[in-house]
Short mmCIF file of C-alpha atoms and ligand atoms in Angstrom, two decimals:
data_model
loop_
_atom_site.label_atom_id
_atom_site.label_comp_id
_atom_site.label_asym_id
_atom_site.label_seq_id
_atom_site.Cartn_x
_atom_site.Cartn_y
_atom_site.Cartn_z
CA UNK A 119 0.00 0.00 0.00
CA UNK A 120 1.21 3.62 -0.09
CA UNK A 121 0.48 6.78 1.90
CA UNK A 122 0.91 9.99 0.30
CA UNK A 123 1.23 13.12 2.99
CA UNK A 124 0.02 16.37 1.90
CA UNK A 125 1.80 18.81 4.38
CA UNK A 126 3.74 22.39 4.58
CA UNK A 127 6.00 20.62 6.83
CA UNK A 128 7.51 18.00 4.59
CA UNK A 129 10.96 17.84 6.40
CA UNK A 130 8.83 17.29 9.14
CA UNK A 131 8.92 13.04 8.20
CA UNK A 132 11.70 11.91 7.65
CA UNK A 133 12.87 10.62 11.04
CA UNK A 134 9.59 9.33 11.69
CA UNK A 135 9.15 7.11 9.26
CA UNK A 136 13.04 5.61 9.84
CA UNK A 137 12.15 3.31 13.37
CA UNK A 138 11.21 0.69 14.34
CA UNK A 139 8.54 -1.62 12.42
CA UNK A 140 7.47 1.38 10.21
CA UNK A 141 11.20 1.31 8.74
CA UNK A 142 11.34 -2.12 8.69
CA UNK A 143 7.60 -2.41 6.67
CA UNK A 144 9.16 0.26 3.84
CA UNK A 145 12.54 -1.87 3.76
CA UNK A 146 10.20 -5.23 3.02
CA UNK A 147 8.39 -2.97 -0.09
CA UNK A 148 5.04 -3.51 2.15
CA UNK A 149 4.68 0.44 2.45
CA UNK A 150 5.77 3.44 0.32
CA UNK A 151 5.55 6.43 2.39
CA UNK A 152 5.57 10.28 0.59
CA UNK A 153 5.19 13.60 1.99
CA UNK A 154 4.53 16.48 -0.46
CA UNK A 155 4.88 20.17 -0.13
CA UNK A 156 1.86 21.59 -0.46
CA UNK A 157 3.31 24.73 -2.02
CA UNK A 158 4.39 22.22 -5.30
CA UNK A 159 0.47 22.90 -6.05
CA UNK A 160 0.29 26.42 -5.72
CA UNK A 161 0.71 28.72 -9.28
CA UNK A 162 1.07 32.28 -7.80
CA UNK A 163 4.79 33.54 -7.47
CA UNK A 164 4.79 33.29 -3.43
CA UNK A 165 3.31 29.68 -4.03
CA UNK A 166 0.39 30.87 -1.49
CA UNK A 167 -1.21 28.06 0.27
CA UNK A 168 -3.35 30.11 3.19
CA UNK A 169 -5.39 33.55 3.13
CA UNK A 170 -7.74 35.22 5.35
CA UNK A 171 -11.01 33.85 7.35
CA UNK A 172 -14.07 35.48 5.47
CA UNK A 173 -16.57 36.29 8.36
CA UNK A 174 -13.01 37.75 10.22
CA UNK A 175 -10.98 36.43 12.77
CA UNK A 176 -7.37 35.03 14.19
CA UNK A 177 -5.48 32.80 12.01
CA UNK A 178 -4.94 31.78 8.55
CA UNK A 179 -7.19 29.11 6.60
CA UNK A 180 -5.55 26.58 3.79
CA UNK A 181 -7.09 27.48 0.40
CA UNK A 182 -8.91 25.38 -1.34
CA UNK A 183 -7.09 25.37 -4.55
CA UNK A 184 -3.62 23.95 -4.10
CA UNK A 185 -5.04 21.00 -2.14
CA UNK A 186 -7.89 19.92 -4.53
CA UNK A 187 -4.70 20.11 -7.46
CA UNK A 188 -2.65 18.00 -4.98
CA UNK A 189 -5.12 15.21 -4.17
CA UNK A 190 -6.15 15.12 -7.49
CA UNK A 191 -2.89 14.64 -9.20
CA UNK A 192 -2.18 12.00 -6.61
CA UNK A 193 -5.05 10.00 -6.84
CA UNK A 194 -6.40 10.55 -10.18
CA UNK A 195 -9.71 11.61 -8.74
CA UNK A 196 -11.23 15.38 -8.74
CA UNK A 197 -13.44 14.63 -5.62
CA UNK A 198 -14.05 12.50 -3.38
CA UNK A 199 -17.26 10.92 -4.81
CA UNK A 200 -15.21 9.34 -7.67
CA UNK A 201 -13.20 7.40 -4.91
CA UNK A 202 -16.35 5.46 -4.20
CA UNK A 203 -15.99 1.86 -4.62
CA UNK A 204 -12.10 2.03 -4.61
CA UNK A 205 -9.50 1.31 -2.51
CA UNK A 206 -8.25 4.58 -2.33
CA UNK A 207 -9.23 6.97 0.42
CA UNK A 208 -8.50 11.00 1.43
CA UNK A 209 -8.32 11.61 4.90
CA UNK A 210 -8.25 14.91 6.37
CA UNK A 211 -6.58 15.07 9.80
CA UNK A 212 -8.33 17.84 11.76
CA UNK A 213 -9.39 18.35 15.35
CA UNK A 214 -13.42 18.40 14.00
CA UNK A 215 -12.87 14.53 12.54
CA UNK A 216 -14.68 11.33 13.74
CA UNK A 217 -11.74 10.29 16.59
CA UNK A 218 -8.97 7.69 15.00
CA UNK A 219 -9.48 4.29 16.49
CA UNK A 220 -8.80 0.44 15.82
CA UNK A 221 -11.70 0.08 14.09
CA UNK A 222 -10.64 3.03 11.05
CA UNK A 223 -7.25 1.55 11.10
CA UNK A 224 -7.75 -2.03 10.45
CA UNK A 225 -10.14 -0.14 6.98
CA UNK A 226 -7.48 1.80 5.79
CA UNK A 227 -4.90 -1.10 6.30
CA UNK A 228 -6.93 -2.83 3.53
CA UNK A 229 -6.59 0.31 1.32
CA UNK A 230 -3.93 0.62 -1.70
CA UNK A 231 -3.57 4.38 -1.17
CA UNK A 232 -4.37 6.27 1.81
CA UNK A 233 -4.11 10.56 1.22
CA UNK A 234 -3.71 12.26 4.09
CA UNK A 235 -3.91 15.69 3.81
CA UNK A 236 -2.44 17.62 7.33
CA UNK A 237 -4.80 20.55 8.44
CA UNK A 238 -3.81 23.28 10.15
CA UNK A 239 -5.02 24.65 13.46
CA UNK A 240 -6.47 28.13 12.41
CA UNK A 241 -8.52 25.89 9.92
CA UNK A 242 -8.75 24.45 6.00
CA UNK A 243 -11.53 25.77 3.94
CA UNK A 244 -14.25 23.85 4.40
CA UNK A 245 -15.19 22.30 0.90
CA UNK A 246 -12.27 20.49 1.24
CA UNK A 247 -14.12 18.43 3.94
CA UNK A 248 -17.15 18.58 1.96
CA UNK A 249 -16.28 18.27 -1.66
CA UNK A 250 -12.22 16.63 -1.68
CA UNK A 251 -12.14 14.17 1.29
CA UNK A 252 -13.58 10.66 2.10
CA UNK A 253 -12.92 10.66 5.80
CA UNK A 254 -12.04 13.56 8.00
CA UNK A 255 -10.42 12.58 10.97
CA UNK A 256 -8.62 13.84 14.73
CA UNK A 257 -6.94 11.89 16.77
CA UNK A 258 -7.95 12.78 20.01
CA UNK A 259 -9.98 15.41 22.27
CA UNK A 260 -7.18 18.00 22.24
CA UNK A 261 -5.40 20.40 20.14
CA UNK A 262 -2.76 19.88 18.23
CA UNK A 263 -0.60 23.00 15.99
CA UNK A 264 -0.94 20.75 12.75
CA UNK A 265 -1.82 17.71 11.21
CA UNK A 266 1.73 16.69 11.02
CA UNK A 267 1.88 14.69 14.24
CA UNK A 268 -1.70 13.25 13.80
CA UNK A 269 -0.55 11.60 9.96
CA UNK A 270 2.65 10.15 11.75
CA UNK A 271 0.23 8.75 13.96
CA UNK A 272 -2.22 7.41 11.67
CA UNK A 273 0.34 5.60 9.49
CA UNK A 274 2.06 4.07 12.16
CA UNK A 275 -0.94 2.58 13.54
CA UNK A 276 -1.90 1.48 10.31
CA UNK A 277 1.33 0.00 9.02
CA UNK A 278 1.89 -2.45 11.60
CA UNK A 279 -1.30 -3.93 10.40
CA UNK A 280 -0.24 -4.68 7.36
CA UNK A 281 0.23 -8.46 7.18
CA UNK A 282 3.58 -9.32 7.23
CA UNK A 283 4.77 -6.01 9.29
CA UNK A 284 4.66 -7.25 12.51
CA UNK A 285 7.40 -10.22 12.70
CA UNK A 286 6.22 -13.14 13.36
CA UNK A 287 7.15 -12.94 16.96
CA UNK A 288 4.62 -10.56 17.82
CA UNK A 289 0.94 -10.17 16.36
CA UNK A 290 -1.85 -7.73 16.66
CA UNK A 291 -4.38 -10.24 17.61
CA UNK A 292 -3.92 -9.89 21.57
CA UNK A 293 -3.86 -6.36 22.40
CA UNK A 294 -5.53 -3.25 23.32
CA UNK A 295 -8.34 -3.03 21.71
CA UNK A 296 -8.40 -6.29 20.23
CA UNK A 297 -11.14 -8.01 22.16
CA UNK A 298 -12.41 -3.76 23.26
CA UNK A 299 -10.44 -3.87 26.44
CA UNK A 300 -7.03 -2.76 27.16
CA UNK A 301 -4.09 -5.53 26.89
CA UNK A 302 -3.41 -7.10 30.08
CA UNK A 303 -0.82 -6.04 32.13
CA UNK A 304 3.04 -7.39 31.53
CA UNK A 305 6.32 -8.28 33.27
CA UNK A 306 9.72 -9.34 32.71
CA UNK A 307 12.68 -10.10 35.36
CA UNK A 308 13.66 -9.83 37.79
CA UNK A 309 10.81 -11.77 40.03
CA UNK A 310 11.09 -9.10 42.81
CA UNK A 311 11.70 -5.42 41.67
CA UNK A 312 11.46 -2.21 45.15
CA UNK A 313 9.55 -4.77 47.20
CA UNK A 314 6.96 -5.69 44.55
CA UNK A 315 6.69 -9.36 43.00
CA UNK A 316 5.83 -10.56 39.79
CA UNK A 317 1.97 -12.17 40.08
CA UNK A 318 2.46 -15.66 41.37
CA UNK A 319 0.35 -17.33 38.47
CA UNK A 320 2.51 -15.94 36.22
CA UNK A 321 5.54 -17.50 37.47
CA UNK A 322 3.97 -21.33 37.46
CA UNK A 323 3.76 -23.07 33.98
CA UNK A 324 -0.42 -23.36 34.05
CA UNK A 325 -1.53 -22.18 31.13
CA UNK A 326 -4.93 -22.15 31.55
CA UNK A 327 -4.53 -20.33 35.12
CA UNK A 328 -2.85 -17.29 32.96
CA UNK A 329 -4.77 -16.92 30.65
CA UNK A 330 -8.08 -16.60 33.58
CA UNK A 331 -5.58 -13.90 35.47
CA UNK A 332 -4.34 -12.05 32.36
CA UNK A 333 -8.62 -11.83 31.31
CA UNK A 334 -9.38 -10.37 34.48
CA UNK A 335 -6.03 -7.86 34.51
CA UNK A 336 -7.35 -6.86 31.48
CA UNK A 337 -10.95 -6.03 32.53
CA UNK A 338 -9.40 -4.63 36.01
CA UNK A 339 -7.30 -2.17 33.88
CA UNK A 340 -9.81 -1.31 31.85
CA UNK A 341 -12.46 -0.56 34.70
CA UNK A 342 -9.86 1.52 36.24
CA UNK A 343 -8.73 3.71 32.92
CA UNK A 344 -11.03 3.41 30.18
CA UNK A 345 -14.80 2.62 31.80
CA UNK A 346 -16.32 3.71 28.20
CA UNK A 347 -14.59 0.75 26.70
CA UNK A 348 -16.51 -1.88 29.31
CA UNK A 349 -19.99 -0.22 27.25
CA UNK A 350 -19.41 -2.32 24.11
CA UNK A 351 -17.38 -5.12 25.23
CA UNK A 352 -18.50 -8.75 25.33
CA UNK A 353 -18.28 -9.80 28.90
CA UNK A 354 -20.01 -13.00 30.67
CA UNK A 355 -22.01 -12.40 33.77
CA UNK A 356 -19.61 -13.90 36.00
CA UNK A 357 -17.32 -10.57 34.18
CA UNK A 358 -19.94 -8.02 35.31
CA UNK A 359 -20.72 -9.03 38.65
CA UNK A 360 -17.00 -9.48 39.34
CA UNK A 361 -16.25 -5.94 38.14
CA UNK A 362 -19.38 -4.70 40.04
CA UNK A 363 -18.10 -5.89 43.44
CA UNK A 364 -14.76 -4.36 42.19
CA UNK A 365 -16.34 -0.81 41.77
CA UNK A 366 -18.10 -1.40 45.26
CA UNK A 367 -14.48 -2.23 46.44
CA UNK A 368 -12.91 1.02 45.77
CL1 6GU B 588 -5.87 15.55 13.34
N1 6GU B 588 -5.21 18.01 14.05
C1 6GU B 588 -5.04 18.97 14.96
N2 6GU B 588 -4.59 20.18 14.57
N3 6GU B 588 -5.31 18.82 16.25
C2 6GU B 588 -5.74 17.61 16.62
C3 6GU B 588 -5.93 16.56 15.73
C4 6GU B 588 -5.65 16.79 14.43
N4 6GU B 588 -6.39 15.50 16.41
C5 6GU B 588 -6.47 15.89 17.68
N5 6GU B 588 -6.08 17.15 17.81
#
């Protein structure tokens, strides 16, 4: 597959993309990874990519006209309507998306091109998120200066989805999110670390025993942190009364 990055920060990838499993996924040919300059879209002499908020106010807004050149010379498409029914998608990362999540990444990991066109804070004019874009997405309830960070995100949490990214030694079958609850929790040596042991069970060879703790970790953890997650997950009543005299526990 291939991600194409639509950014005034180009420069800004380069390390990013060069750790880890993302590095190893573009050494394998499983991922090409691009970022454009906006500005290689733009026609006027100061290759202009922002102007002024009609209606007034702070801050400059992308124009429209550079970035409906750039996804269209990357994709082939002139709006986002013709991208129905393909495998391509344009994704516009902004703080007013749908919020990133397993669910979006496993979809675009199945994709053969994935735009992703970085926003700004002060704003992008807003028939690009009508007219140019098929998803339009933020990563998170906060605010970030630019896109930039959000794409980096995006494609890494994408890429090691792609089969064959993830060596064989690890997969991303049991983990956060996997089953809707966070991943259980881990160690490593030594057994005793400050006056704190390593769970018992964990140190015994039943399998069947560790796999019962490492399920309730799990939902523990996930009471604890994320209690929106325990909404949709698929728990057994023996799961809910247990967490229920947990929560009357605390
Ligand atoms: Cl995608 N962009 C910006 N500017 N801020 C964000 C974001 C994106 N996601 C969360 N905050």
């Amino acid at each position: 597959m291939r991600f194409d990055i639509i950014t005034i920060f180009p420069g800004y990838f380069a390390p990013v993309f060069d750790y880890g499993i993302v590095r190893r996924a573009r050494a394998a040919g499983l991922v090409e990874i691009a970022a454009h300059d906006l500005r290689g879209w733009t026609s006027d002499k100061h290759r202009i990519v922002d102007d002024r908020p009609f209606g007034g106010g702070d801050g400059m807004i992308l124009k429209p006209e550079p970035l409906f050149a750039a996804v269209e010379s990357l994709t082939g498409a002139k709006e986002a309507g013709e991208l129905a029914g393909t495998r391509k998608r344009v994704v516009l990362l902004s703080p007013q998306g749908k919020v990133f999540d397993q669910r979006l990444a496993h979809e675009l990991a199945t994709c053969e091109q994935v735009v992703l066109v970085c926003g700004r804070y002060e704003g992008v004019d807003e028939r690009v998120a009508e007219m140019l874009v098929t998803d339009e997405v933020s990563i998170g309830d906060y605010v970030l200066s630019g896109g930039e960070a959000a794409a980096a995100v995006v494609v890494d949490a994408v890429v090691r989805l792609i089969p064959g990214a993830l060596g064989s030694e690890t997969s991303a079958v049991n983990e956060s999110f996997a089953e809707g609850l966070l991943d259980f929790p881990h160690y490593t040596r030594p057994v005793e670390f400050r006056g704190r042991r390593v769970p018992e069970v964990l140190l015994g060879g039943n399998h069947g025993e560790i796999a019962l703790w490492r399920r309730r970790a799990a939902l523990s953890k996930t009471r604890r942190n994320r209690p929106d997650l325990l909404e949709r997950a698929a728990l057994t009543d023996e799961e809910l009364a247990r967490l229920e005299r947990e929560a009357n526990s605390d």
